[in-house]
XYZ file of C-alpha atoms in Angstrom:
645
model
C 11.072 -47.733 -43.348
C 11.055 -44.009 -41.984
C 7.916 -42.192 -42.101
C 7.527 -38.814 -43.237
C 4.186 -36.990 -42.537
C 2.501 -33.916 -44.396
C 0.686 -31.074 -42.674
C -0.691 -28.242 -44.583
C -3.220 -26.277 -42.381
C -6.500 -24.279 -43.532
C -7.263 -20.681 -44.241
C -9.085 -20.218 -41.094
C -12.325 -19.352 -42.394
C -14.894 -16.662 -40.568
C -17.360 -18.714 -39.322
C -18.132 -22.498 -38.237
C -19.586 -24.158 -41.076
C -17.618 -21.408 -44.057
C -15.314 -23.414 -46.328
C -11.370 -23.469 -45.417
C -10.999 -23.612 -48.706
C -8.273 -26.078 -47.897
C -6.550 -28.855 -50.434
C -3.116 -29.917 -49.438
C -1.616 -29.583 -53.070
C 1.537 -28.073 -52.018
C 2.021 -31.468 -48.981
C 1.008 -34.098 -51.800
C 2.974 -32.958 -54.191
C 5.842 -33.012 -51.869
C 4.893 -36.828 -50.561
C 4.331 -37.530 -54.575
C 7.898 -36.603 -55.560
C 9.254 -38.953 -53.071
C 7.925 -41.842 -54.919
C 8.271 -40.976 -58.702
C 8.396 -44.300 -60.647
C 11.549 -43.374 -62.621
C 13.698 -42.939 -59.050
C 11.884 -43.154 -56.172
C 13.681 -42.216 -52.744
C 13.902 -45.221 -51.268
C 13.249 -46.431 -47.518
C 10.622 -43.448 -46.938
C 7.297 -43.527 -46.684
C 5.321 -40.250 -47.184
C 1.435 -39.326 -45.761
C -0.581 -36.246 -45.720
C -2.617 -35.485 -43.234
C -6.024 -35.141 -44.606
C -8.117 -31.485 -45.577
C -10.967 -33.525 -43.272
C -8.805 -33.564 -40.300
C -7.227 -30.224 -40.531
C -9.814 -28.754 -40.896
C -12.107 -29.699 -37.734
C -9.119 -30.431 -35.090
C -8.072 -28.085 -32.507
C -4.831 -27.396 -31.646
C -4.332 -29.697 -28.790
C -5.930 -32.544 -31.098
C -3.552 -31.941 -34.040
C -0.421 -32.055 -31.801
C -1.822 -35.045 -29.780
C -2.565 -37.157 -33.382
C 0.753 -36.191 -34.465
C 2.576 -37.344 -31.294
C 0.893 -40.195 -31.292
C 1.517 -41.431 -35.143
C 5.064 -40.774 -33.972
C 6.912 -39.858 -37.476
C 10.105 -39.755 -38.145
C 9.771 -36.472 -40.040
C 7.303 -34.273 -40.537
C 6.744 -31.261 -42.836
C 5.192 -28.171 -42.357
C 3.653 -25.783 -45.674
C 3.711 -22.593 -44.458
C 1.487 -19.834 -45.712
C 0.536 -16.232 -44.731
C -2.619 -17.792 -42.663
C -0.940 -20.617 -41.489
C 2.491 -20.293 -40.362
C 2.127 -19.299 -36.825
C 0.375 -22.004 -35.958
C 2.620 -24.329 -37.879
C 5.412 -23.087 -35.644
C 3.531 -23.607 -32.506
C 2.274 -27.221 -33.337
C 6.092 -27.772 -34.195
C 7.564 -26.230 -30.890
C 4.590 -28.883 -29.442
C 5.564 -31.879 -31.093
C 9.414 -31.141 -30.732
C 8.419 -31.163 -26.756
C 6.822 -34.236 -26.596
C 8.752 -36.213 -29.411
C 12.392 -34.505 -29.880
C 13.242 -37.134 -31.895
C 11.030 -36.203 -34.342
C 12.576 -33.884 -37.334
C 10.753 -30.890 -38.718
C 10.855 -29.669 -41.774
C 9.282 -26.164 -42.848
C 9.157 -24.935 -46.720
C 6.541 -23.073 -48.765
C 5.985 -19.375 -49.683
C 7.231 -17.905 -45.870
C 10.355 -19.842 -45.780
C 12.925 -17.003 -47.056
C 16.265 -14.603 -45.898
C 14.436 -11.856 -45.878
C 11.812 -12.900 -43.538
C 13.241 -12.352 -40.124
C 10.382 -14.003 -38.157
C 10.291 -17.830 -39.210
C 13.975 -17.600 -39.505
C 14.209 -16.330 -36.037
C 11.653 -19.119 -34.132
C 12.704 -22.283 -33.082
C 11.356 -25.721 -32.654
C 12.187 -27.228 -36.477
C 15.385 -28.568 -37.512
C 15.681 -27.934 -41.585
C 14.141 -24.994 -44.008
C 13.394 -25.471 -47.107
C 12.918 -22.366 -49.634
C 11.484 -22.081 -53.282
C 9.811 -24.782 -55.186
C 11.114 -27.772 -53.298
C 10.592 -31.172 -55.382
C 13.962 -31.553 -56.667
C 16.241 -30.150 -53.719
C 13.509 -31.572 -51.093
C 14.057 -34.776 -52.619
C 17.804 -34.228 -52.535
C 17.646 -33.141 -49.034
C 15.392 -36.544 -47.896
C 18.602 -38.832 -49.445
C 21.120 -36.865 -47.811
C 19.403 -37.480 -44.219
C 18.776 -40.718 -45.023
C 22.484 -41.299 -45.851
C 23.112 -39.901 -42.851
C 25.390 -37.351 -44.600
C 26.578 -33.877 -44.098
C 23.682 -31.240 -44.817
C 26.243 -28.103 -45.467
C 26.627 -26.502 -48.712
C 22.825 -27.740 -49.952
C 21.043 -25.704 -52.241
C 18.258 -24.228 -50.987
C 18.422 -25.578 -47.692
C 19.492 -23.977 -43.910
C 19.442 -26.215 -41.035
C 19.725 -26.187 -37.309
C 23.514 -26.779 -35.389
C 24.431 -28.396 -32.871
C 24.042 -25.045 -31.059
C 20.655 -24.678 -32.269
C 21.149 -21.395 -34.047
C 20.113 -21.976 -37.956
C 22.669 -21.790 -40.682
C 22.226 -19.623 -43.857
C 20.465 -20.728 -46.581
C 22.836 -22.753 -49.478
C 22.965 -21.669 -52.866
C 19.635 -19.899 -53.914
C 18.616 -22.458 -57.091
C 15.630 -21.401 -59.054
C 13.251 -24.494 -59.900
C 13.637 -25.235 -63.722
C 12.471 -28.890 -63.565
C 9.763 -29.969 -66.073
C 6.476 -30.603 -64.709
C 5.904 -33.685 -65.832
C 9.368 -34.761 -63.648
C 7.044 -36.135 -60.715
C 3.523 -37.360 -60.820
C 0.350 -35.315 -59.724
C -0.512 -36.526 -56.431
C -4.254 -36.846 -57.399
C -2.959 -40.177 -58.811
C -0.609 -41.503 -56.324
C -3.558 -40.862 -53.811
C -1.870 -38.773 -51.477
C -4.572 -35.902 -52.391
C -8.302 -37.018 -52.750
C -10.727 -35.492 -55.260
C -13.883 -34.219 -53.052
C -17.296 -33.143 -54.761
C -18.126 -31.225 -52.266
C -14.680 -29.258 -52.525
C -12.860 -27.289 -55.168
C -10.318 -29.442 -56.912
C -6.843 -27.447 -57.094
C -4.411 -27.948 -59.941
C -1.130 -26.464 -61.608
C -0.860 -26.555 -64.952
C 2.166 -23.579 -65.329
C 4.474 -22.849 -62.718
C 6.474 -19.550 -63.061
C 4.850 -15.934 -63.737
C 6.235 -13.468 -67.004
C 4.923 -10.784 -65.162
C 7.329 -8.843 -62.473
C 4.590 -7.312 -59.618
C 6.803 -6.219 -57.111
C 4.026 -7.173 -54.160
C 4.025 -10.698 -55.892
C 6.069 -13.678 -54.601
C 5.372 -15.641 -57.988
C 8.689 -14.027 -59.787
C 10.925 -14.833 -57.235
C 10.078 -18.478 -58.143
C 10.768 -18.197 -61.533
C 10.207 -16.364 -64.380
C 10.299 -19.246 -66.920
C 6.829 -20.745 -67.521
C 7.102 -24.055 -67.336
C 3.991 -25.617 -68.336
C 2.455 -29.420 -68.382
C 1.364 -29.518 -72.148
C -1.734 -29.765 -73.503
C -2.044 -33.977 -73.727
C -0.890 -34.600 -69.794
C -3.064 -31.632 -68.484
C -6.246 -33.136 -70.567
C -5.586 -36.659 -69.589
C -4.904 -34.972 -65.537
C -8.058 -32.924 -66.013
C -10.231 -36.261 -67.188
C -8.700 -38.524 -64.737
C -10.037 -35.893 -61.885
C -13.451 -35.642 -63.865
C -13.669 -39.617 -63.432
C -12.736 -39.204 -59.260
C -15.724 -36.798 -59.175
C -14.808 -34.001 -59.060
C -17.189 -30.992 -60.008
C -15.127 -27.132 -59.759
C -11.550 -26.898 -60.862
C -9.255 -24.089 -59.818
C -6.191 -23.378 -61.592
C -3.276 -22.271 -59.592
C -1.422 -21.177 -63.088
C 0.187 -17.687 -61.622
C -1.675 -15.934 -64.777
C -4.126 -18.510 -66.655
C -4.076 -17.062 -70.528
C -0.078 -16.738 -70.315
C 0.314 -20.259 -70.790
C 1.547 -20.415 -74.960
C -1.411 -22.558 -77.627
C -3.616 -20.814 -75.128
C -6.695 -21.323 -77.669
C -5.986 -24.643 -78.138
C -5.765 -25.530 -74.380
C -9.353 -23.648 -74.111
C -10.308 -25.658 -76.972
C -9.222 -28.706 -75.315
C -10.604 -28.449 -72.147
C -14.192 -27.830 -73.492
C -13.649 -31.041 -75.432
C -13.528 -33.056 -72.105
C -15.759 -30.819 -70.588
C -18.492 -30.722 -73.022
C -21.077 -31.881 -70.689
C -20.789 -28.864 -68.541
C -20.617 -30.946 -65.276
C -17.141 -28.962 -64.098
C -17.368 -25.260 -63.205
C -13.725 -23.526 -63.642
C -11.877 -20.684 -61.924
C -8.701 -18.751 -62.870
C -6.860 -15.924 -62.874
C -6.430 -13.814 -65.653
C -4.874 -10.301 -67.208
C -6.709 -8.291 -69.072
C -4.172 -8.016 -72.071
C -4.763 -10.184 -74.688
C -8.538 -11.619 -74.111
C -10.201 -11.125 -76.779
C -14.319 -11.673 -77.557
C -13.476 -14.766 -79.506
C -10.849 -16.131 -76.001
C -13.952 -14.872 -73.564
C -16.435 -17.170 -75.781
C -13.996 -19.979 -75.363
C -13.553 -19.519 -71.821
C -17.324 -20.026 -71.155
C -17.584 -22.934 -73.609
C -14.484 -24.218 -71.280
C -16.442 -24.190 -68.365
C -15.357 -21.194 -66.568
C -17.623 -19.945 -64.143
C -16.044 -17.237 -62.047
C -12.318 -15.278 -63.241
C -10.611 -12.677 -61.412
C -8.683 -9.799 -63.044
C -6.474 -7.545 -61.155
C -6.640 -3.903 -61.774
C -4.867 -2.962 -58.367
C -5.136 0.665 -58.813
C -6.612 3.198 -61.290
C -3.750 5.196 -61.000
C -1.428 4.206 -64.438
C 1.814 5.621 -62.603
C 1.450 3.489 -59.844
C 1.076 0.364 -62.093
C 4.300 1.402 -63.521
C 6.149 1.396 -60.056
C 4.879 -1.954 -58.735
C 5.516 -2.874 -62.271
C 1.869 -4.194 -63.467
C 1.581 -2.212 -65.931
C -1.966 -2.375 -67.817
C -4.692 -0.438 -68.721
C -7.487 -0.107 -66.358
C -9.738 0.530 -69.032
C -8.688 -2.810 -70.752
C -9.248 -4.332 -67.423
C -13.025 -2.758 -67.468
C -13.421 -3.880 -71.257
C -12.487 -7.389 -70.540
C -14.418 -7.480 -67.248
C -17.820 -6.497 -69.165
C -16.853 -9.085 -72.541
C -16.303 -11.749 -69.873
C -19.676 -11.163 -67.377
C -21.457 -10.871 -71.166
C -20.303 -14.399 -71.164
C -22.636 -15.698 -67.688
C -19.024 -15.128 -65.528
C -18.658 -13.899 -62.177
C -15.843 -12.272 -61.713
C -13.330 -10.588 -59.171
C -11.798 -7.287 -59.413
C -9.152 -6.077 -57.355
C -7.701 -3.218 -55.798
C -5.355 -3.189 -53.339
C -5.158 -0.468 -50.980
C -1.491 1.262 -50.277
C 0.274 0.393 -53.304
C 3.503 2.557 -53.265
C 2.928 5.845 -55.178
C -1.213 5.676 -54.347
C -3.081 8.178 -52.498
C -6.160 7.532 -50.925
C -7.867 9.765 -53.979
C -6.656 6.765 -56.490
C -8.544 4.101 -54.150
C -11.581 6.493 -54.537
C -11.123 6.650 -57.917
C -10.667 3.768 -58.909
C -13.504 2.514 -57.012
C -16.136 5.230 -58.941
C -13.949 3.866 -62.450
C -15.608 -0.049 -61.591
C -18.863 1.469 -60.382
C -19.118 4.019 -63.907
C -18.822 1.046 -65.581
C -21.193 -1.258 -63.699
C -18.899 -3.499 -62.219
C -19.224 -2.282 -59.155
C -20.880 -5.916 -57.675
C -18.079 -7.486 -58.409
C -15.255 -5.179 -56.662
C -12.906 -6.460 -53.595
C -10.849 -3.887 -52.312
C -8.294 -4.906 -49.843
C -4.995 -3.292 -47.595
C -1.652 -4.462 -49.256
C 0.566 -7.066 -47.702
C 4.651 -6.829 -48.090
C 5.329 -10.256 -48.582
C 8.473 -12.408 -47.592
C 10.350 -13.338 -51.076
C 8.963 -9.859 -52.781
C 10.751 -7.050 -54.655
C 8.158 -4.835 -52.580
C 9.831 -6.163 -49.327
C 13.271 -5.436 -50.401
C 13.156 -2.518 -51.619
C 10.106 -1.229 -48.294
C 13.008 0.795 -46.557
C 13.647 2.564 -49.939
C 10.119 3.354 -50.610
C 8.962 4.566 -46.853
C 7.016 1.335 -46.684
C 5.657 0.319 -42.671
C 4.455 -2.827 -42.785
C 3.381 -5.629 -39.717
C 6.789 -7.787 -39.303
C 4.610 -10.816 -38.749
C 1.297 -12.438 -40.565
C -0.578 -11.081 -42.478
C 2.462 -8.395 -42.786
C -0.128 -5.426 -43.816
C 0.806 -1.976 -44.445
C 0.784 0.602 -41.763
C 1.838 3.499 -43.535
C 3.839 4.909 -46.682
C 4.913 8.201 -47.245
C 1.420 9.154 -49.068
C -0.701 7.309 -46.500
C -1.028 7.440 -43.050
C -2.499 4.903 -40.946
C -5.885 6.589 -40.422
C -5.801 7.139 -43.707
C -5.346 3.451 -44.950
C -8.549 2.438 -42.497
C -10.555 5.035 -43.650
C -10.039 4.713 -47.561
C -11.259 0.642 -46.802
C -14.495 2.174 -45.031
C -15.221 4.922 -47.921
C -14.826 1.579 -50.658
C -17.737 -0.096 -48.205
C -19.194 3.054 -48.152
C -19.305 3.447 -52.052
C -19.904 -0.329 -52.494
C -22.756 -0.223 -50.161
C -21.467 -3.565 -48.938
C -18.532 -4.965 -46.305
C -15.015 -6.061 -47.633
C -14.069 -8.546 -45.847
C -15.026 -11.300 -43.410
C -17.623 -10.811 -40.766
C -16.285 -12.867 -36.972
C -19.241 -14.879 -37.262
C -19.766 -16.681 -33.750
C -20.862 -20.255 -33.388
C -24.527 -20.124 -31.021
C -25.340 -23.285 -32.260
C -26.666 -25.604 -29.535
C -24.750 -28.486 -27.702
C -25.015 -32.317 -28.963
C -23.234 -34.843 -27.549
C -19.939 -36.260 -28.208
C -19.235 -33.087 -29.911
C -16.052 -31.113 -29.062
C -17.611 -27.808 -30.539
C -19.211 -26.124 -27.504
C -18.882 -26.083 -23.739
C -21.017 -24.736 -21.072
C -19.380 -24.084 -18.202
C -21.913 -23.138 -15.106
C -20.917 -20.933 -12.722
C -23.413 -21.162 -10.193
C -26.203 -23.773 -8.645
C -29.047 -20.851 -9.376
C -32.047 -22.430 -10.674
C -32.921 -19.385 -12.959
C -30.018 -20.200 -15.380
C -31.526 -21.247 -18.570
C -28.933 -23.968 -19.584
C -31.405 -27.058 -20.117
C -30.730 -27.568 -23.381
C -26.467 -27.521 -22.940
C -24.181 -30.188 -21.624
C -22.507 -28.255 -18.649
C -19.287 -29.497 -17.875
C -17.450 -29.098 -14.479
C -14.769 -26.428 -13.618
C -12.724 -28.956 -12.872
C -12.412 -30.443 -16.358
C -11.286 -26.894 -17.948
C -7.607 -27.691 -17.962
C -7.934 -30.831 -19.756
C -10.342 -29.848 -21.952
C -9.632 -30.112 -26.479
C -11.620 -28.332 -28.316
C -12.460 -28.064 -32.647
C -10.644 -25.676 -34.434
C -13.380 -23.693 -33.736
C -15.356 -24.060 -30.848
C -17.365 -21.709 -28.583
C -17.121 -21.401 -24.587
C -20.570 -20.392 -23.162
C -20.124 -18.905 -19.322
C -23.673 -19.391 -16.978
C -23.258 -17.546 -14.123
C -26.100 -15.268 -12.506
C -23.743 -12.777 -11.156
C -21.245 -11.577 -13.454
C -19.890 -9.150 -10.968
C -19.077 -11.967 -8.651
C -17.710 -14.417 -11.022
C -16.054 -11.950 -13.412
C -12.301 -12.705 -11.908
C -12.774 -16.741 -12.854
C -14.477 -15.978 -16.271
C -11.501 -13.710 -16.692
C -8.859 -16.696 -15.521
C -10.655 -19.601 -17.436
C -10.886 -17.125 -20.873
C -6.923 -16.581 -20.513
C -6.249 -20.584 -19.460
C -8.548 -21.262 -23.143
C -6.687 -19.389 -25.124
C -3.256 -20.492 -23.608
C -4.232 -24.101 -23.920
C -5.508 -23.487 -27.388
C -3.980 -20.206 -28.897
C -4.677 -20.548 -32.831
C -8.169 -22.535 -32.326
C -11.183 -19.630 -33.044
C -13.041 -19.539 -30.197
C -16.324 -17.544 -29.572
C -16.963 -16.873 -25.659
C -20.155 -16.295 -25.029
C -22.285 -14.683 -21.754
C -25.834 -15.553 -21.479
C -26.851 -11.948 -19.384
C -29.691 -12.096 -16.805
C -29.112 -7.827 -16.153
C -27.075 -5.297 -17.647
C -23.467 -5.535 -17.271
C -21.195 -2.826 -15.684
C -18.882 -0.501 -18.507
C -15.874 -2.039 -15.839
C -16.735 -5.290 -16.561
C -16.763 -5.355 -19.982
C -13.887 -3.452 -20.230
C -11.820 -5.838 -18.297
C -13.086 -8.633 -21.035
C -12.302 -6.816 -23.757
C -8.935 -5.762 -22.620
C -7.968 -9.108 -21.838
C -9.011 -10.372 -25.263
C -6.925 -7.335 -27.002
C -3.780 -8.539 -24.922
C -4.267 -12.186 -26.637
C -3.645 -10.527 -30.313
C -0.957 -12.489 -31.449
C -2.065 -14.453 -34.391
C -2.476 -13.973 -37.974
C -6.320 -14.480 -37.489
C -6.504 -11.995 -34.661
C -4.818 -9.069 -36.315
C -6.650 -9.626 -39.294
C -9.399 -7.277 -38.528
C -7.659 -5.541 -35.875
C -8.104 -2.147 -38.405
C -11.593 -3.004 -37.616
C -11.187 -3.143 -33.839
C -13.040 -6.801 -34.632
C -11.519 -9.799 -33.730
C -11.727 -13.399 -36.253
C -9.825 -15.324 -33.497
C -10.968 -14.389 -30.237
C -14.804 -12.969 -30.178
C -16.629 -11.998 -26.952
C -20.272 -12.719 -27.094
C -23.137 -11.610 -25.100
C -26.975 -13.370 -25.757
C -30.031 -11.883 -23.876
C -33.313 -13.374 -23.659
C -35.415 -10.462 -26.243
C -38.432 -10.584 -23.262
C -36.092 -8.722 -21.260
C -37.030 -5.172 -21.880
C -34.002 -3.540 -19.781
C -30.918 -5.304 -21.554
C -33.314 -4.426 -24.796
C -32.747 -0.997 -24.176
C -28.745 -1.680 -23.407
C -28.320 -2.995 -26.558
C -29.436 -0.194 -27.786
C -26.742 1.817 -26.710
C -24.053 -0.303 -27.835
C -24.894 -0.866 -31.430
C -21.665 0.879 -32.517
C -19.258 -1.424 -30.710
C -17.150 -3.507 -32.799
C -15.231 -5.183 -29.152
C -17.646 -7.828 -28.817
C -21.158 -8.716 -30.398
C -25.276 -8.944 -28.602
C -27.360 -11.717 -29.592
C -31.042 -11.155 -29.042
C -32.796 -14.859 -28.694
C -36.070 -14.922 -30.739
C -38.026 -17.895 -30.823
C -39.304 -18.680 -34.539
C -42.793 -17.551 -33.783
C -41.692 -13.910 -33.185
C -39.505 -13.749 -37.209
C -42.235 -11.659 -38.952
C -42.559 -8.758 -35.734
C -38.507 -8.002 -36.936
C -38.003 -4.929 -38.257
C -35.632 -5.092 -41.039
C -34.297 -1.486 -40.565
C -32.859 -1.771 -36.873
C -29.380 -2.808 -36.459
C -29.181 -5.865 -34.398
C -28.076 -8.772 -33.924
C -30.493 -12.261 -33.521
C -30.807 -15.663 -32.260
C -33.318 -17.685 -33.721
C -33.999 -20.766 -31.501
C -35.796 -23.584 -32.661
C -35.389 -26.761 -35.189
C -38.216 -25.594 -37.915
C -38.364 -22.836 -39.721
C -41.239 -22.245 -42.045
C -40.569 -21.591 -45.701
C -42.610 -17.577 -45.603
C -40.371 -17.214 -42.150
C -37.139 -17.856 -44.265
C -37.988 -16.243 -46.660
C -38.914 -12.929 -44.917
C -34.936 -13.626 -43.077
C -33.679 -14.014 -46.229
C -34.586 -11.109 -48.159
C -35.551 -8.591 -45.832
C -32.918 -8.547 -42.975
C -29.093 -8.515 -43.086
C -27.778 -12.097 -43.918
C -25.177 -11.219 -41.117
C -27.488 -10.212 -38.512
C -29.162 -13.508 -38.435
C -27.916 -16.813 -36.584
C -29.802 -20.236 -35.536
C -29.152 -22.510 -32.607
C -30.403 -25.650 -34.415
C -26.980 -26.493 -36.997
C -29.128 -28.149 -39.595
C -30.429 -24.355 -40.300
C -27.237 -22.131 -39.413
C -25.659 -24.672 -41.980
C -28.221 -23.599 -44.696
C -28.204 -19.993 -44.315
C -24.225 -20.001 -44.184
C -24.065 -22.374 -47.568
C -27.971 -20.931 -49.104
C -27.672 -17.068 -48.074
C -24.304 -16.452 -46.827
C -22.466 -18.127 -49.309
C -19.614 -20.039 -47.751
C -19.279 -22.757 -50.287
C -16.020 -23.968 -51.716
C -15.776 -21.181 -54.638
């Protein structure tokens, strides 16, 4: 029996204990369609790797689990936040087991997208919704038959140069073809996570910065009965907040009825919902059933103000209907997003100003997330970029530089003016982890540079220079650096950050500097530089807009008795390279003063409930991290926010 194993890899999420958000639906329902009970394929047996382990293992840890397990194939789900990683852990395994072959499918897996198609170390793509030709593909391997000519499919020669893709296919399989893989157990329901499901595949709508059309543009929907007895069976597993995948929720046809439905089986409230809706077509009477449904949180996309630009991305809409719907539906207890995206072809940075003013005139301001447009692989947008004067990153997350009515400067500074407008940040803060060491944990090493006595490392587990190369860390873990001479040890900090990141390039890792005196401008120059030259990740370029780095963050911690670095900080509140830490002790959380802009370090296991309290609603949530884990895990989950939805 050959075995064929799933790996579908997080959102990486900002900080240490934030949510990936992660549930393999796309891997399980892959493993699921191998073994529908009508006609299984035979002499395979399918796993997916699960959320748990994804989400907590480094790189080095993934690739070692996987060589180990020793499949015959495994598949890769690539995704804008995951691919490049996907690739590497492929290239990896490829090394160590070449016997092994890779698959790759999911949204990144198309002609147009130069990238994947051009790296190496997988054997077979697979492009558009993939149940029926992946299943195809796994009998024609297994036959040990030719692979030319099938649809859908390109695969490595002999040569190792990939051949073009076969016949393009769209998916027009019903979806009750193949069971849900919440009940063939290859996809767990969690209570503490959101529950994913698909109910319609296919999108009537033609957004030319959406992937969804190129899909399909039939809806295909699982009807009322199967969704209801799906939606009860997952009630039974446990679990608590649904979130419907459907491309656009309320397009579905009987869409009353299905409301009407789902509030039947629902009736006891204990299942919060969350979909995505347009505008058109919600009426009072839909927005009551919605809320009697269970929904909890809905986002509506206006995308811009500006009713020309709809029309040439081909939205269409009425931002005013979007407004109207957004205040019928928050009259209903729902939170809701509301987005804009930022460089839409045809916008100038007036119509992001505009149309932020347009949410806040109508009170929705709170509920606003403005965000730089992506040109995605499969897209109308992306074939037609060259026509419309479109620049755009040629890798992850593929955001626009500049179009002909906005520059790069100008993209940047319309995000800032939102925040400015908004009175709040956009989008995710590089949290570092300054929790302190336990043992038998893989989440933080303490590396000591020195014998000094004055180096305040009691509490960590220092391990020795010599273990560095072998060293596997979590998926995110954080390097702390003792040394009581920076200037003297700055070339090995330098050597060890570089031999980190090579050793584990797509793990987030927070390196952090404990500082006895004020560092030299030279020397924290040649860190920073060093940590721009590593920007090659999704993750890293993220923020890069931002000069902020989610991948790679450079940390300095001070003790806040030390009066001199005090003062230094003081000077450097601006920089967005790298991040201070003041250490407080909990005795010292009242003499904060809410209005300076700093960063702290609470130490200590206890913190009293008037102490929290004052944190919590006096000084920026963001400004504020523990070393004991039992609190930085309540004030990311209680204040922060970073549950599942």
């Amino acid at each position: 029996m050959a075995k064929i194993q799933f790996l579908q890899l997080p959102v990486p999420p900002p900080s240490y204990y934030a949510a990936t958000g992660n549930v393999p639906l796309a891997a399980a329902s892959l493993a699921s369609c191998l073994e529908s009970k009508d006609d299984p394929v035979l002499g395979l047996s399918p796993y997916v790797v699960s959320p748990e382990d994804t989400d907590s293992l480094g790189d080095r840890e993934l690739i070692d689990r996987i060589v180990k397990e020793g499949p015959d194939f495994l598949g890769l789900s690539l995704y804008l936040w995951n691919t490049e990683r996907s690739l590497y852990i492929a290239k990896e395994v490829k090394k160590r087991n070449p016997e092994t072959t890779i698959l790759i499918g999911g949204p990144e897996v198309n002609e147009d997208n130069p990238y994947v198609l051009g790296e190496s170390g997988y054997d077979i793509a697979v492009s558009g919704e993939a149940e029926h030709s992946f299943r195809n593909l796994m009998r024609t391997i297994l036959s040990k038959s030719s692979l030319e000519g099938l649809e859908n499919i390109a695969y490595r020669k002999e040569n190792g140069s990939l051949t073009s893709f076969g016949k393009q296919a769209a998916a027009d399989f019903p979806l009750t073809d193949f069971p849900s893989p919440y009940t063939t157990g290859h996809l767990q329901v969690d209570p503490k996570r959101s529950t994913y499901l698909e109910t319609v595949r296919g999108c009537k709508s033609q957004c030319t910065y959406c992937f969804y059309p190129k899909s399909s543009q039939n809806l295909r929907t699982l009807d009322i009965p199967e969704t209801i007895k799906l939606i009860s069976n997952l009630k039974e597993k446990g679990a608590r907040e649904l979130v419907f995948l459907d491309p656009t929720f309320n397009h579905r046809p009987g869409f009353e009825n299905f409301l009407d439905a789902i509030a039947e089986v629902n009736s006891d409230g204990k299942m919060s919902m969350f979909a995505e809706l347009r505008s058109e077509g919600v009426t009072p009477k839909l927005a009551t059933k919605l809320r009697k449904a269970g929904f909890t949180r809905v986002e509506l996309g206006l995308q811009s103000v500006n009713e020309e630009t709809l029309k040439r991305v081909k939205r269409y809409g009425s931002p005013h209907k979007v407004a109207e719907v957004a205040k019928m539906l928050a009259g209903e207890g729902m939170e809701l997003l509301l987005d804009l995206i930022i460089g839409l072809p045809g916008d100038k940075p007036e119509d992001v100003e505009r149309g932020i003013h347009f949410f806040l005139e109508h009170g929705l301001g709170e509920w606003v997330q403005a965000f730089p447009l992506s040109v995605l692989p499969g897209t109308a947008m992306r074939r037609d970029a060259e026509k419309e004067g479109l620049s755009f990153m040629p890798t992850p997350p593929y955001r626009i530089i500049q179009t002909p009515t906005f520059s790069s400067r100008d993209l940047t500074e319309s995000l800032y003016f939102a925040e400015d407008l908004l009175e709040r940040r956009l989008d995710e803060f590089p949290r570092p982890f300054l929790c302190a060491a336990i043992p038998k944990k893989n989440d933080r090493f303490d590396l000591v540079l020195t014998n000094s006595n004055t180096l305040p490392i009691a509490e960590t587990n220092p391990i020795l220079e010599t273990q560095w190369s072998s060293l596997s860390g979590s998926r995110h873990h954080s390097v702390w650096f003792h040394s009581d001479n920076l200037s003297k040890d700055l070339s090995r900090i330098l050597l060890l950050i570089k031999e980190r990141i090579t050793a584990e390039p797509f793990c987030t890792i927070d390196f952090v500097l404990p500082l006895l005196c004020v560092p030299k401008s030279k020397e924290i120059e040649s860190l920073v530089s060093l940590l721009e030259s590593q920007r090659n990740s999704y993750l890293s370029r993220t923020l890069a807009h931002r000069g902020e780095n989610l991948q790679h963050r450079l940390v300095f911690v001070f003790d806040g008795n030390n009066t001199e670095l005090k003062n230094w900080r003081e000077k450097e509140l601006d920089s967005t390279s790298y991040l201070i830490y003041e250490k407080i002790q909990t005795t010292s959380i009242q003499s904060l003063d809410p209005t300076r802009e700093a960063f702290y370090l609470i130490e200590g296991e206890e913190v009293d409930g008037p102490d929290f309290a004052f944190l919590k609603e006096e000084m920026d949530p963001e400004s504020i991290t523990f070393s004991s884990r039992k609190l930085e895990e309540r004030w990311s989950m209680e204040v922060l926010g970073y549950g599942e939805l």
